Structure formats: structure tokens, C-alpha cells
Amino acid sequence: MMGTGRVVPIVDVGSLFEAEATAWELPDQRLFAAARTTGFACIRGVAPDATLDPAGRARLLEIFSLDEAERRRLYRRKFAPENPNVYRGWFPLQPGNLTAKEGIDIGGDVAHGPAVTVAGDALCEPSPLPQESRLPGWHAAVAAYYCAMERVAEVLMRSLARSLGLRQDYFDDSFRQGLSTLRLIRYPPRDAAELAAVSEPGIWVETEPGRRHLAGAPHTDSGFVTLLAQDGVAGLQARSPDDSWMNVPPLERTLVVNFGQVLEQWSAGRIRATEHRVLGAGVERYSIPFFYEARAEASIAPLPIDSPDRFVPFQYGDFLWKRITSFIEFRGMEGERSLERFPAIDKHRQASSPRRR
């Protein structure tokens, strides 16, 4: 059910982009307060290239105009064995599950070229993209938006570092040439027959307006910071501290910010990775999340403000691969990447954790 008096805070972060440090204090406080409590915020005040108006959203979402044959050339190997890409690329609808979505995962090579790809590591593979002649100007629009999201995420991570009592550039190196992903998602309407075919419990939930079905299963994000552009169709909800669900409104010219499991662990629980879900809206819904992620070889170790034995250090890429291959769109791909080492469970976290994305 929905909680009473629980709302997602709106934080104006415009001053964080100013050079004068005295301007950072108030947005630092407000962003960190949201990170500690709800684990969600709607931010405004970022540069125009980082907030999508309806025309900007439509430009990026043109990829959904591709026909099935063109989409299949972008499919991950799981869905099209003839394709080389494992981690990046298109994931089609998979009926019978709590989550009903399709879309594409795009890596940093769309903006930075082959410098951020690594042969032999599925996490660092090139992104399959449609031909420029099919969607003229689409590549450039996606690259520009990817870079804008990187700039916003870096500024937010610096704000969080200051609030944690660290050097503001403490996290910078871990994210250079990182694994950040721009995901374009479509949630189609679900008809009665498709919903009846879902065998998993929990497809129907009770909300204040009445009984609703899910379009996206409850989960937490895996990594660090997620920046989400919504399309104006409501449905996203976050679990509030009182364990109820609160709506995350699709406000124009804002980005939704939430935080992932690794950042929660890295910050010793000072920053909250919040469970969230998507309710079916009865109409088509689009979503554009950007997952700001560290390099595959980045070492995640206890912060200098914490005990060095809080958790066993680990490489981010190993954690990410182990986690994503437990989910439906990657299941069966475990052997496509070798793991060097995987972290022991943080002794300060609960034994179980919700699902990713």
C-alpha cells in the first residue's frame, strides 16, 4: 500500500555545477539527506542537455521504430545465437514474467569509441547499434546524452564524497572509462491473456487507487548512481522507509536519482539502495535510465572513514557479472566471462537482497 506523508524529495542541484565551493553546501545537504532516507530524489537545475523534453526523448526512442529484422541484428547472443554481443544490445519481451519490457543496453563506446572496449571481456564489449543510414543523427544524439549523464553523475558523486567527509574527487578514478550503461526501455500494455500466463506470484498488487498489475518487478539497482528520464506516464514507485510504496512522479525537466547496492555497501549503509517497481499503466510507457558504473577492474574497498575489515575488497566487474547472470535477461550466460574473485557478503548487510533493475 501507499504510505502517508511519504514523498520523493525534489532537490535543486544547479549550484553543484558552479565553480564556487560556497554554493555547494545546501544542495550537498539536501542530496545527502535524500540518499540517507528515501534513497530517491527528483533533481532539477542540471544543464539543458541533461534533461530531455518530449522532442529529446522521442529522438532517443526512435530506435523502437526499427522492424523486427533490424532489431534482431542488435539482439544479445542469448536471444540470437548468431550474434557476438553478450552484455550490450537488445533484449526482447519475455512473456510469462513479472517484468514485461524490451529495450537496448548501450555502453560508453557510443560516446568514446573503442578506447573503452576490451577484447575478451563481455562487460567491455562494443555496443551493437543500428546503421546510421537507418536512423540519421540518432548516434550523435545518444552520444551527446550519454556524455551529459556522465557529467551529472560525476558531479553527484563528488557531492556525496564531500558529505561523507572524503576528498571530493575520491571516487573519480574508479569511474574513468567505466562500465556505465544507457538503457532505452519500452513497457508495452499487458492484456488479460498475457497476465494470466504469468506463473510467478505477486503479479497483482494492492494500491490506494485499487488492484494493479506489475510491469517491472521490485528490485534494487546493483551499482552506484542511476539517473532516470521518465516519459510522463506514471507507474514508478519506490519503497519508503516505513515499508510502504511511494509514487515517483514523472516531472518534466527533472531526473530521478537513486542509488545502488555497491554504493550502499561502499558507504557502510550511509547511502540507501532503495527497492523500486513499475506498475502497469494500461498504456505504453518508456523509460531512459543511465547506470553510472565503475571500471570492471575498479577495486571496491572499505572507505578510509570505516574499519578496513568491514568487507572483503572486490573488483566491481566480478560483482556485476555474478549478479546480472542471476536475472532472466542474462540467465544462462554465466560462462561467458571468467571471475577473478567475488566479495564475501558484507557482514553489515541483510542476508537477502532484492533483484536488480
mmCIF file of C-alpha atoms in Angstrom:
data_model
loop_
_atom_site.group_PDB
_atom_site.id
_atom_site.type_symbol
_atom_site.label_atom_id
_atom_site.label_comp_id
_atom_site.label_asym_id
_atom_site.label_seq_id
_atom_site.Cartn_x
_atom_site.Cartn_y
_atom_site.Cartn_z
ATOM 1 C CA MET A 1 0.000 0.000 0.000
ATOM 2 C CA MET A 2 0.992 3.619 -0.332
ATOM 3 C CA GLY A 3 2.446 5.331 2.714
ATOM 4 C CA THR A 4 1.064 8.530 4.170
ATOM 5 C CA GLY A 5 3.214 11.618 4.160
ATOM 6 C CA ARG A 6 5.953 9.879 2.169
ATOM 7 C CA VAL A 7 7.115 11.806 -0.884
ATOM 8 C CA VAL A 8 10.177 11.699 -3.060
ATOM 9 C CA PRO A 9 12.132 14.915 -2.372
ATOM 10 C CA ILE A 10 12.835 17.398 -5.155
ATOM 11 C CA VAL A 11 16.397 18.720 -4.959
ATOM 12 C CA ASP A 12 17.707 21.661 -6.956
ATOM 13 C CA VAL A 13 21.301 20.714 -7.761
ATOM 14 C CA GLY A 14 22.056 23.626 -10.067
ATOM 15 C CA SER A 15 24.572 25.153 -7.637
ATOM 16 C CA LEU A 16 26.661 21.968 -7.690
ATOM 17 C CA PHE A 17 27.721 22.858 -11.233
ATOM 18 C CA GLU A 18 29.114 26.240 -10.158
ATOM 19 C CA ALA A 19 32.832 26.699 -9.587
ATOM 20 C CA GLU A 20 32.416 28.463 -6.246
ATOM 21 C CA ALA A 21 32.541 25.920 -3.406
ATOM 22 C CA THR A 22 30.378 28.073 -1.140
ATOM 23 C CA ALA A 23 27.437 27.348 -3.471
ATOM 24 C CA TRP A 24 27.631 23.596 -2.840
ATOM 25 C CA GLU A 25 26.680 23.459 0.837
ATOM 26 C CA LEU A 26 22.875 23.493 0.601
ATOM 27 C CA PRO A 27 22.485 21.074 -2.346
ATOM 28 C CA ASP A 28 25.101 18.797 -0.737
ATOM 29 C CA GLN A 29 22.985 18.668 2.413
ATOM 30 C CA ARG A 30 19.724 18.055 0.574
ATOM 31 C CA LEU A 31 21.084 15.406 -1.757
ATOM 32 C CA PHE A 32 22.722 13.513 1.108
ATOM 33 C CA ALA A 33 19.556 13.728 3.190
ATOM 34 C CA ALA A 34 17.658 12.072 0.325
ATOM 35 C CA ALA A 35 20.386 9.455 -0.105
ATOM 36 C CA ARG A 36 20.229 8.571 3.613
ATOM 37 C CA THR A 37 16.458 8.392 3.934
ATOM 38 C CA THR A 38 14.358 7.682 0.824
ATOM 39 C CA GLY A 39 17.268 6.682 -1.404
ATOM 40 C CA PHE A 40 15.408 8.500 -4.195
ATOM 41 C CA ALA A 41 15.196 12.114 -5.335
ATOM 42 C CA CYS A 42 13.970 14.131 -8.287
ATOM 43 C CA ILE A 43 16.696 16.589 -9.243
ATOM 44 C CA ARG A 44 16.367 19.773 -11.236
ATOM 45 C CA GLY A 45 18.766 22.522 -12.217
ATOM 46 C CA VAL A 46 21.063 20.428 -14.417
ATOM 47 C CA ALA A 47 22.192 21.621 -17.840
ATOM 48 C CA PRO A 48 19.583 21.591 -20.631
ATOM 49 C CA ASP A 49 21.397 18.788 -22.479
ATOM 50 C CA ALA A 50 20.877 16.541 -19.431
ATOM 51 C CA THR A 51 17.093 16.951 -19.212
ATOM 52 C CA LEU A 52 15.010 15.579 -22.031
ATOM 53 C CA ASP A 53 11.958 17.433 -23.265
ATOM 54 C CA PRO A 54 9.363 15.426 -25.236
ATOM 55 C CA ALA A 55 11.217 16.012 -28.510
ATOM 56 C CA GLY A 56 14.539 14.934 -26.999
ATOM 57 C CA ARG A 57 13.000 11.774 -25.600
ATOM 58 C CA ALA A 58 11.372 10.964 -28.910
ATOM 59 C CA ARG A 59 14.742 11.352 -30.644
ATOM 60 C CA LEU A 60 16.424 8.737 -28.462
ATOM 61 C CA LEU A 61 13.397 6.427 -28.586
ATOM 62 C CA GLU A 62 13.388 6.350 -32.397
ATOM 63 C CA ILE A 63 15.212 3.028 -32.083
ATOM 64 C CA PHE A 64 11.869 1.395 -31.260
ATOM 65 C CA SER A 65 10.756 2.183 -34.823
ATOM 66 C CA LEU A 66 13.115 -0.493 -36.161
ATOM 67 C CA ASP A 67 11.429 -3.543 -37.607
ATOM 68 C CA GLU A 68 11.975 -6.993 -36.097
ATOM 69 C CA ALA A 69 14.698 -7.993 -38.567
ATOM 70 C CA GLU A 70 16.679 -4.842 -37.763
ATOM 71 C CA ARG A 71 16.218 -5.359 -34.025
ATOM 72 C CA ARG A 72 17.363 -8.962 -34.266
ATOM 73 C CA ARG A 73 20.745 -7.798 -35.567
ATOM 74 C CA LEU A 74 21.118 -5.977 -32.219
ATOM 75 C CA TYR A 75 19.947 -8.898 -30.026
ATOM 76 C CA ARG A 76 22.207 -10.279 -27.324
ATOM 77 C CA ARG A 77 23.598 -13.705 -28.057
ATOM 78 C CA LYS A 78 21.180 -15.241 -25.573
ATOM 79 C CA PHE A 79 18.304 -14.308 -27.881
ATOM 80 C CA ALA A 80 20.133 -14.614 -31.234
ATOM 81 C CA PRO A 81 22.966 -17.189 -31.067
ATOM 82 C CA GLU A 82 24.474 -15.900 -34.302
ATOM 83 C CA ASN A 83 25.277 -12.519 -32.718
ATOM 84 C CA PRO A 84 28.635 -11.879 -30.981
ATOM 85 C CA ASN A 85 27.455 -9.467 -28.255
ATOM 86 C CA VAL A 86 26.747 -10.879 -24.795
ATOM 87 C CA TYR A 87 26.251 -7.938 -22.402
ATOM 88 C CA ARG A 88 25.347 -4.997 -24.628
ATOM 89 C CA GLY A 89 22.497 -4.964 -27.076
ATOM 90 C CA TRP A 90 18.793 -5.648 -27.427
ATOM 91 C CA PHE A 91 16.652 -7.692 -25.064
ATOM 92 C CA PRO A 92 13.183 -8.621 -26.399
ATOM 93 C CA LEU A 93 9.991 -9.126 -24.460
ATOM 94 C CA GLN A 94 9.959 -12.354 -22.443
ATOM 95 C CA PRO A 95 6.329 -13.276 -21.733
ATOM 96 C CA GLY A 96 5.329 -15.064 -18.558
ATOM 97 C CA ASN A 97 7.466 -12.995 -16.167
ATOM 98 C CA LEU A 98 6.659 -10.313 -13.596
ATOM 99 C CA THR A 99 8.591 -7.823 -15.720
ATOM 100 C CA ALA A 100 7.374 -7.067 -19.236
ATOM 101 C CA LYS A 101 9.800 -4.819 -21.104
ATOM 102 C CA GLU A 102 12.072 -4.674 -24.110
ATOM 103 C CA GLY A 103 14.965 -2.395 -24.911
ATOM 104 C CA ILE A 104 18.664 -1.954 -25.503
ATOM 105 C CA ASP A 105 21.744 -1.514 -23.315
ATOM 106 C CA ILE A 106 24.375 0.838 -24.735
ATOM 107 C CA GLY A 107 27.907 1.244 -23.390
ATOM 108 C CA GLY A 108 30.446 4.042 -23.367
ATOM 109 C CA ASP A 109 31.806 3.250 -26.808
ATOM 110 C CA VAL A 110 28.811 5.086 -28.285
ATOM 111 C CA ALA A 111 30.443 8.288 -26.985
ATOM 112 C CA HIS A 112 34.123 7.401 -26.500
ATOM 113 C CA GLY A 113 34.797 4.836 -29.200
ATOM 114 C CA PRO A 114 36.978 1.724 -28.926
ATOM 115 C CA ALA A 115 39.128 3.213 -26.129
ATOM 116 C CA VAL A 116 36.594 1.903 -23.599
ATOM 117 C CA THR A 117 36.247 -1.593 -25.080
ATOM 118 C CA VAL A 118 38.374 -4.566 -24.035
ATOM 119 C CA ALA A 119 38.664 -7.673 -26.180
ATOM 120 C CA GLY A 120 37.785 -10.829 -24.289
ATOM 121 C CA ASP A 121 35.730 -9.179 -21.542
ATOM 122 C CA ALA A 122 31.979 -9.328 -22.171
ATOM 123 C CA LEU A 123 31.379 -6.351 -19.861
ATOM 124 C CA CYS A 124 33.611 -4.194 -22.065
ATOM 125 C CA GLU A 125 32.403 -5.346 -25.475
ATOM 126 C CA PRO A 126 31.313 -2.934 -28.223
ATOM 127 C CA SER A 127 27.648 -1.953 -28.321
ATOM 128 C CA PRO A 128 25.685 -3.167 -31.354
ATOM 129 C CA LEU A 129 23.968 -0.148 -32.879
ATOM 130 C CA PRO A 130 21.615 0.458 -35.809
ATOM 131 C CA GLN A 131 23.069 1.708 -39.057
ATOM 132 C CA GLU A 132 23.402 5.477 -39.277
ATOM 133 C CA SER A 133 21.504 5.449 -42.571
ATOM 134 C CA ARG A 134 18.506 3.856 -40.853
ATOM 135 C CA LEU A 135 18.276 6.455 -38.046
ATOM 136 C CA PRO A 136 20.189 9.520 -39.265
ATOM 137 C CA GLY A 137 21.521 11.607 -36.377
ATOM 138 C CA TRP A 138 20.484 9.060 -33.737
ATOM 139 C CA HIS A 139 24.060 8.025 -32.887
ATOM 140 C CA ALA A 140 25.077 11.635 -32.270
ATOM 141 C CA ALA A 141 22.023 12.293 -30.088
ATOM 142 C CA VAL A 142 22.693 9.191 -27.984
ATOM 143 C CA ALA A 143 26.405 10.029 -27.637
ATOM 144 C CA ALA A 144 25.632 13.587 -26.519
ATOM 145 C CA TYR A 145 23.113 12.403 -23.937
ATOM 146 C CA TYR A 146 25.486 9.716 -22.646
ATOM 147 C CA CYS A 147 28.189 12.360 -22.074
ATOM 148 C CA ALA A 148 25.699 14.681 -20.373
ATOM 149 C CA MET A 149 24.709 11.875 -17.980
ATOM 150 C CA GLU A 150 28.367 11.172 -17.177
ATOM 151 C CA ARG A 151 28.894 14.820 -16.249
ATOM 152 C CA VAL A 152 25.840 14.909 -13.989
ATOM 153 C CA ALA A 153 26.721 11.627 -12.274
ATOM 154 C CA GLU A 154 30.307 12.724 -11.624
ATOM 155 C CA VAL A 155 29.074 15.943 -10.005
ATOM 156 C CA LEU A 156 26.637 13.998 -7.809
ATOM 157 C CA MET A 157 29.336 11.523 -6.743
ATOM 158 C CA ARG A 158 31.577 14.444 -5.780
ATOM 159 C CA SER A 159 28.746 15.911 -3.720
ATOM 160 C CA LEU A 160 28.286 12.581 -1.927
ATOM 161 C CA ALA A 161 32.027 12.324 -1.315
ATOM 162 C CA ARG A 162 32.030 15.718 0.391
ATOM 163 C CA SER A 163 29.049 14.703 2.529
ATOM 164 C CA LEU A 164 30.864 11.513 3.547
ATOM 165 C CA GLY A 165 33.858 13.570 4.709
ATOM 166 C CA LEU A 166 36.076 12.430 1.840
ATOM 167 C CA ARG A 167 38.034 14.347 -0.781
ATOM 168 C CA GLN A 168 35.531 15.411 -3.400
ATOM 169 C CA ASP A 169 37.469 13.543 -6.099
ATOM 170 C CA TYR A 170 37.761 10.349 -4.013
ATOM 171 C CA PHE A 171 35.576 8.298 -6.376
ATOM 172 C CA ASP A 172 36.723 9.863 -9.666
ATOM 173 C CA ASP A 173 39.390 7.357 -10.635
ATOM 174 C CA SER A 174 37.115 4.330 -10.185
ATOM 175 C CA PHE A 175 34.760 5.666 -12.868
ATOM 176 C CA ARG A 176 37.294 6.641 -15.542
ATOM 177 C CA GLN A 177 36.481 4.565 -18.636
ATOM 178 C CA GLY A 178 33.794 2.846 -16.591
ATOM 179 C CA LEU A 179 31.011 0.418 -17.479
ATOM 180 C CA SER A 180 28.199 2.974 -17.433
ATOM 181 C CA THR A 181 25.119 1.894 -19.377
ATOM 182 C CA LEU A 182 22.439 3.921 -21.127
ATOM 183 C CA ARG A 183 19.292 1.784 -21.337
ATOM 184 C CA LEU A 184 16.271 2.578 -23.518
ATOM 185 C CA ILE A 185 13.158 0.703 -22.354
ATOM 186 C CA ARG A 186 9.623 0.174 -23.588
ATOM 187 C CA TYR A 187 6.923 -1.260 -21.305
ATOM 188 C CA PRO A 188 4.004 -2.361 -23.518
ATOM 189 C CA PRO A 189 0.454 -2.664 -22.188
ATOM 190 C CA ARG A 190 -0.287 -6.156 -20.820
ATOM 191 C CA ASP A 191 -3.554 -7.797 -21.846
ATOM 192 C CA ALA A 192 -5.541 -10.275 -19.779
ATOM 193 C CA ALA A 193 -4.205 -13.327 -21.614
ATOM 194 C CA GLU A 194 -0.576 -12.308 -21.119
ATOM 195 C CA LEU A 195 -1.148 -11.582 -17.432
ATOM 196 C CA ALA A 196 -2.890 -14.927 -16.950
ATOM 197 C CA ALA A 197 0.216 -16.670 -18.329
ATOM 198 C CA VAL A 198 2.432 -15.251 -15.557
ATOM 199 C CA SER A 199 3.074 -18.065 -13.079
ATOM 200 C CA GLU A 200 5.120 -16.060 -10.603
ATOM 201 C CA PRO A 201 3.246 -14.843 -7.512
ATOM 202 C CA GLY A 202 2.928 -11.121 -6.986
ATOM 203 C CA ILE A 203 1.865 -10.054 -10.465
ATOM 204 C CA TRP A 204 -1.119 -8.257 -8.866
ATOM 205 C CA VAL A 205 -0.593 -5.724 -6.085
ATOM 206 C CA GLU A 206 -2.902 -3.602 -3.962
ATOM 207 C CA THR A 207 -2.517 0.170 -4.257
ATOM 208 C CA GLU A 208 -4.562 3.089 -2.980
ATOM 209 C CA PRO A 209 -6.402 3.515 -6.294
ATOM 210 C CA GLY A 210 -7.079 -0.241 -6.392
ATOM 211 C CA ARG A 211 -5.621 -3.513 -7.650
ATOM 212 C CA ARG A 212 -2.858 -3.092 -10.266
ATOM 213 C CA HIS A 213 -0.559 -5.423 -12.144
ATOM 214 C CA LEU A 214 3.200 -5.072 -12.337
ATOM 215 C CA ALA A 215 5.193 -4.089 -15.399
ATOM 216 C CA GLY A 216 8.548 -4.128 -13.586
ATOM 217 C CA ALA A 217 9.327 -6.442 -10.669
ATOM 218 C CA PRO A 218 10.528 -4.968 -7.342
ATOM 219 C CA HIS A 219 14.326 -4.687 -7.343
ATOM 220 C CA THR A 220 17.284 -2.605 -6.285
ATOM 221 C CA ASP A 221 19.955 -1.443 -8.709
ATOM 222 C CA SER A 222 23.319 -3.143 -8.498
ATOM 223 C CA GLY A 223 25.836 -0.367 -8.778
ATOM 224 C CA PHE A 224 26.235 3.242 -7.742
ATOM 225 C CA VAL A 225 24.038 6.042 -9.124
ATOM 226 C CA THR A 226 21.102 5.748 -11.535
ATOM 227 C CA LEU A 227 19.775 8.772 -13.434
ATOM 228 C CA LEU A 228 16.338 8.212 -14.910
ATOM 229 C CA ALA A 229 14.404 10.208 -17.503
ATOM 230 C CA GLN A 230 10.693 9.362 -17.412
ATOM 231 C CA ASP A 231 8.253 9.847 -20.269
ATOM 232 C CA GLY A 232 5.310 11.434 -18.481
ATOM 233 C CA VAL A 233 3.456 8.164 -17.819
ATOM 234 C CA ALA A 234 3.198 7.414 -14.104
ATOM 235 C CA GLY A 235 3.940 3.979 -12.667
ATOM 236 C CA LEU A 236 7.339 4.079 -10.979
ATOM 237 C CA GLN A 237 7.191 3.514 -7.224
ATOM 238 C CA ALA A 238 9.907 3.358 -4.535
ATOM 239 C CA ARG A 239 9.715 1.627 -1.189
ATOM 240 C CA SER A 240 9.670 4.203 1.586
ATOM 241 C CA PRO A 241 11.441 3.820 4.952
ATOM 242 C CA ASP A 242 8.152 2.736 6.541
ATOM 243 C CA ASP A 243 7.998 -0.188 4.043
ATOM 244 C CA SER A 244 5.087 1.255 2.058
ATOM 245 C CA TRP A 245 5.284 2.346 -1.587
ATOM 246 C CA MET A 246 5.532 5.955 -2.735
ATOM 247 C CA ASN A 247 4.983 7.280 -6.235
ATOM 248 C CA VAL A 248 7.942 8.748 -8.108
ATOM 249 C CA PRO A 249 6.263 11.440 -10.224
ATOM 250 C CA PRO A 250 7.239 11.882 -13.903
ATOM 251 C CA LEU A 251 8.050 15.590 -13.658
ATOM 252 C CA GLU A 252 9.208 17.380 -16.799
ATOM 253 C CA ARG A 253 12.748 18.769 -16.813
ATOM 254 C CA THR A 254 13.827 16.603 -13.880
ATOM 255 C CA LEU A 255 15.865 13.439 -13.465
ATOM 256 C CA VAL A 256 15.092 10.747 -10.933
ATOM 257 C CA VAL A 257 18.161 9.749 -8.919
ATOM 258 C CA ASN A 258 18.539 6.552 -6.942
ATOM 259 C CA PHE A 259 21.456 4.579 -5.578
ATOM 260 C CA GLY A 260 22.724 1.021 -5.975
ATOM 261 C CA GLN A 261 23.816 -1.831 -3.760
ATOM 262 C CA VAL A 262 27.549 -1.351 -4.231
ATOM 263 C CA LEU A 263 27.368 2.301 -3.187
ATOM 264 C CA GLU A 264 25.291 1.305 -0.169
ATOM 265 C CA GLN A 265 27.964 -1.205 0.826
ATOM 266 C CA TRP A 266 30.849 1.132 -0.030
ATOM 267 C CA SER A 267 29.324 3.882 2.123
ATOM 268 C CA ALA A 268 28.736 1.462 5.029
ATOM 269 C CA GLY A 269 24.985 1.937 4.719
ATOM 270 C CA ARG A 270 25.059 5.727 4.911
ATOM 271 C CA ILE A 271 23.569 5.820 1.392
ATOM 272 C CA ARG A 272 20.453 3.742 0.790
ATOM 273 C CA ALA A 273 19.817 1.415 -2.150
ATOM 274 C CA THR A 274 16.034 1.526 -2.352
ATOM 275 C CA GLU A 275 13.761 -1.122 -3.802
ATOM 276 C CA HIS A 276 11.520 0.106 -6.592
ATOM 277 C CA ARG A 277 8.965 -1.283 -9.039
ATOM 278 C CA VAL A 278 6.863 -0.289 -12.047
ATOM 279 C CA LEU A 279 3.075 -0.583 -12.114
ATOM 280 C CA GLY A 280 1.303 -1.336 -15.352
ATOM 281 C CA ALA A 281 -0.313 1.790 -16.717
ATOM 282 C CA GLY A 282 -2.634 0.334 -19.347
ATOM 283 C CA VAL A 283 -0.738 2.374 -21.948
ATOM 284 C CA GLU A 284 2.714 2.176 -23.456
ATOM 285 C CA ARG A 285 5.408 3.549 -21.172
ATOM 286 C CA TYR A 286 9.036 4.456 -21.957
ATOM 287 C CA SER A 287 11.935 4.893 -19.574
ATOM 288 C CA ILE A 288 15.554 6.011 -20.095
ATOM 289 C CA PRO A 289 17.844 5.094 -17.182
ATOM 290 C CA PHE A 290 21.576 5.764 -17.111
ATOM 291 C CA PHE A 291 23.532 3.497 -14.769
ATOM 292 C CA TYR A 292 26.767 5.201 -13.674
ATOM 293 C CA GLU A 293 29.193 2.354 -13.090
ATOM 294 C CA ALA A 294 32.858 1.915 -12.252
ATOM 295 C CA ARG A 295 35.524 0.223 -14.350
ATOM 296 C CA ALA A 296 35.489 -3.570 -14.366
ATOM 297 C CA GLU A 297 38.846 -3.662 -12.561
ATOM 298 C CA ALA A 298 37.991 -0.919 -10.046
ATOM 299 C CA SER A 299 38.685 -2.130 -6.513
ATOM 300 C CA ILE A 300 35.812 -1.586 -4.080
ATOM 301 C CA ALA A 301 37.309 -1.499 -0.588
ATOM 302 C CA PRO A 302 36.182 -0.002 2.727
ATOM 303 C CA LEU A 303 36.358 3.786 2.814
ATOM 304 C CA PRO A 304 39.101 5.431 4.887
ATOM 305 C CA ILE A 305 36.402 6.606 7.326
ATOM 306 C CA ASP A 306 35.498 2.958 8.111
ATOM 307 C CA SER A 307 37.173 -0.096 9.562
ATOM 308 C CA PRO A 308 39.374 -1.804 6.946
ATOM 309 C CA ASP A 309 37.768 -5.166 7.746
ATOM 310 C CA ARG A 310 34.194 -4.041 7.120
ATOM 311 C CA PHE A 311 34.078 -6.155 3.954
ATOM 312 C CA VAL A 312 36.468 -8.029 1.693
ATOM 313 C CA PRO A 313 37.612 -5.800 -1.208
ATOM 314 C CA PHE A 314 36.429 -6.899 -4.648
ATOM 315 C CA GLN A 315 36.611 -5.919 -8.291
ATOM 316 C CA TYR A 316 33.444 -4.281 -9.499
ATOM 317 C CA GLY A 317 33.272 -6.237 -12.759
ATOM 318 C CA ASP A 318 33.315 -9.553 -10.903
ATOM 319 C CA PHE A 319 30.474 -8.431 -8.638
ATOM 320 C CA LEU A 320 28.427 -7.117 -11.546
ATOM 321 C CA TRP A 321 28.761 -10.257 -13.660
ATOM 322 C CA LYS A 322 27.925 -12.567 -10.784
ATOM 323 C CA ARG A 323 24.819 -10.518 -10.041
ATOM 324 C CA ILE A 324 23.416 -9.889 -13.505
ATOM 325 C CA THR A 325 23.648 -13.515 -14.605
ATOM 326 C CA SER A 326 21.101 -14.416 -11.941
ATOM 327 C CA PHE A 327 18.449 -12.420 -13.796
ATOM 328 C CA ILE A 328 16.200 -13.531 -16.585
ATOM 329 C CA GLU A 329 17.670 -11.458 -19.424
ATOM 330 C CA PHE A 330 21.186 -12.811 -18.718
ATOM 331 C CA ARG A 331 20.443 -16.236 -17.260
ATOM 332 C CA GLY A 332 22.433 -18.995 -18.952
ATOM 333 C CA MET A 333 25.331 -16.663 -19.855
ATOM 334 C CA GLU A 334 27.380 -17.292 -16.700
ATOM 335 C CA GLY A 335 30.287 -18.907 -18.556
ATOM 336 C CA GLU A 336 30.773 -16.004 -20.964
ATOM 337 C CA ARG A 337 33.117 -14.237 -18.516
ATOM 338 C CA SER A 338 35.569 -15.688 -16.011
ATOM 339 C CA LEU A 339 35.508 -14.325 -12.466
ATOM 340 C CA GLU A 340 38.744 -13.455 -10.724
ATOM 341 C CA ARG A 341 37.272 -13.081 -7.291
ATOM 342 C CA PHE A 342 33.924 -12.323 -5.778
ATOM 343 C CA PRO A 343 33.277 -10.498 -2.485
ATOM 344 C CA ALA A 344 32.131 -12.145 0.648
ATOM 345 C CA ILE A 345 28.705 -10.929 1.746
ATOM 346 C CA ASP A 346 29.012 -7.693 3.685
ATOM 347 C CA LYS A 347 28.503 -8.724 7.280
ATOM 348 C CA HIS A 348 26.658 -5.462 7.923
ATOM 349 C CA ARG A 349 24.045 -6.108 5.184
ATOM 350 C CA GLN A 350 20.963 -8.248 5.461
ATOM 351 C CA ALA A 351 21.296 -11.788 4.229
ATOM 352 C CA SER A 352 18.887 -11.327 1.341
ATOM 353 C CA SER A 353 18.730 -8.570 -1.218
ATOM 354 C CA PRO A 354 16.107 -7.590 -3.818
ATOM 355 C CA ARG A 355 16.544 -8.021 -7.503
ATOM 356 C CA ARG A 356 18.386 -5.760 -9.866
ATOM 357 C CA ARG A 357 16.870 -3.121 -12.179
#
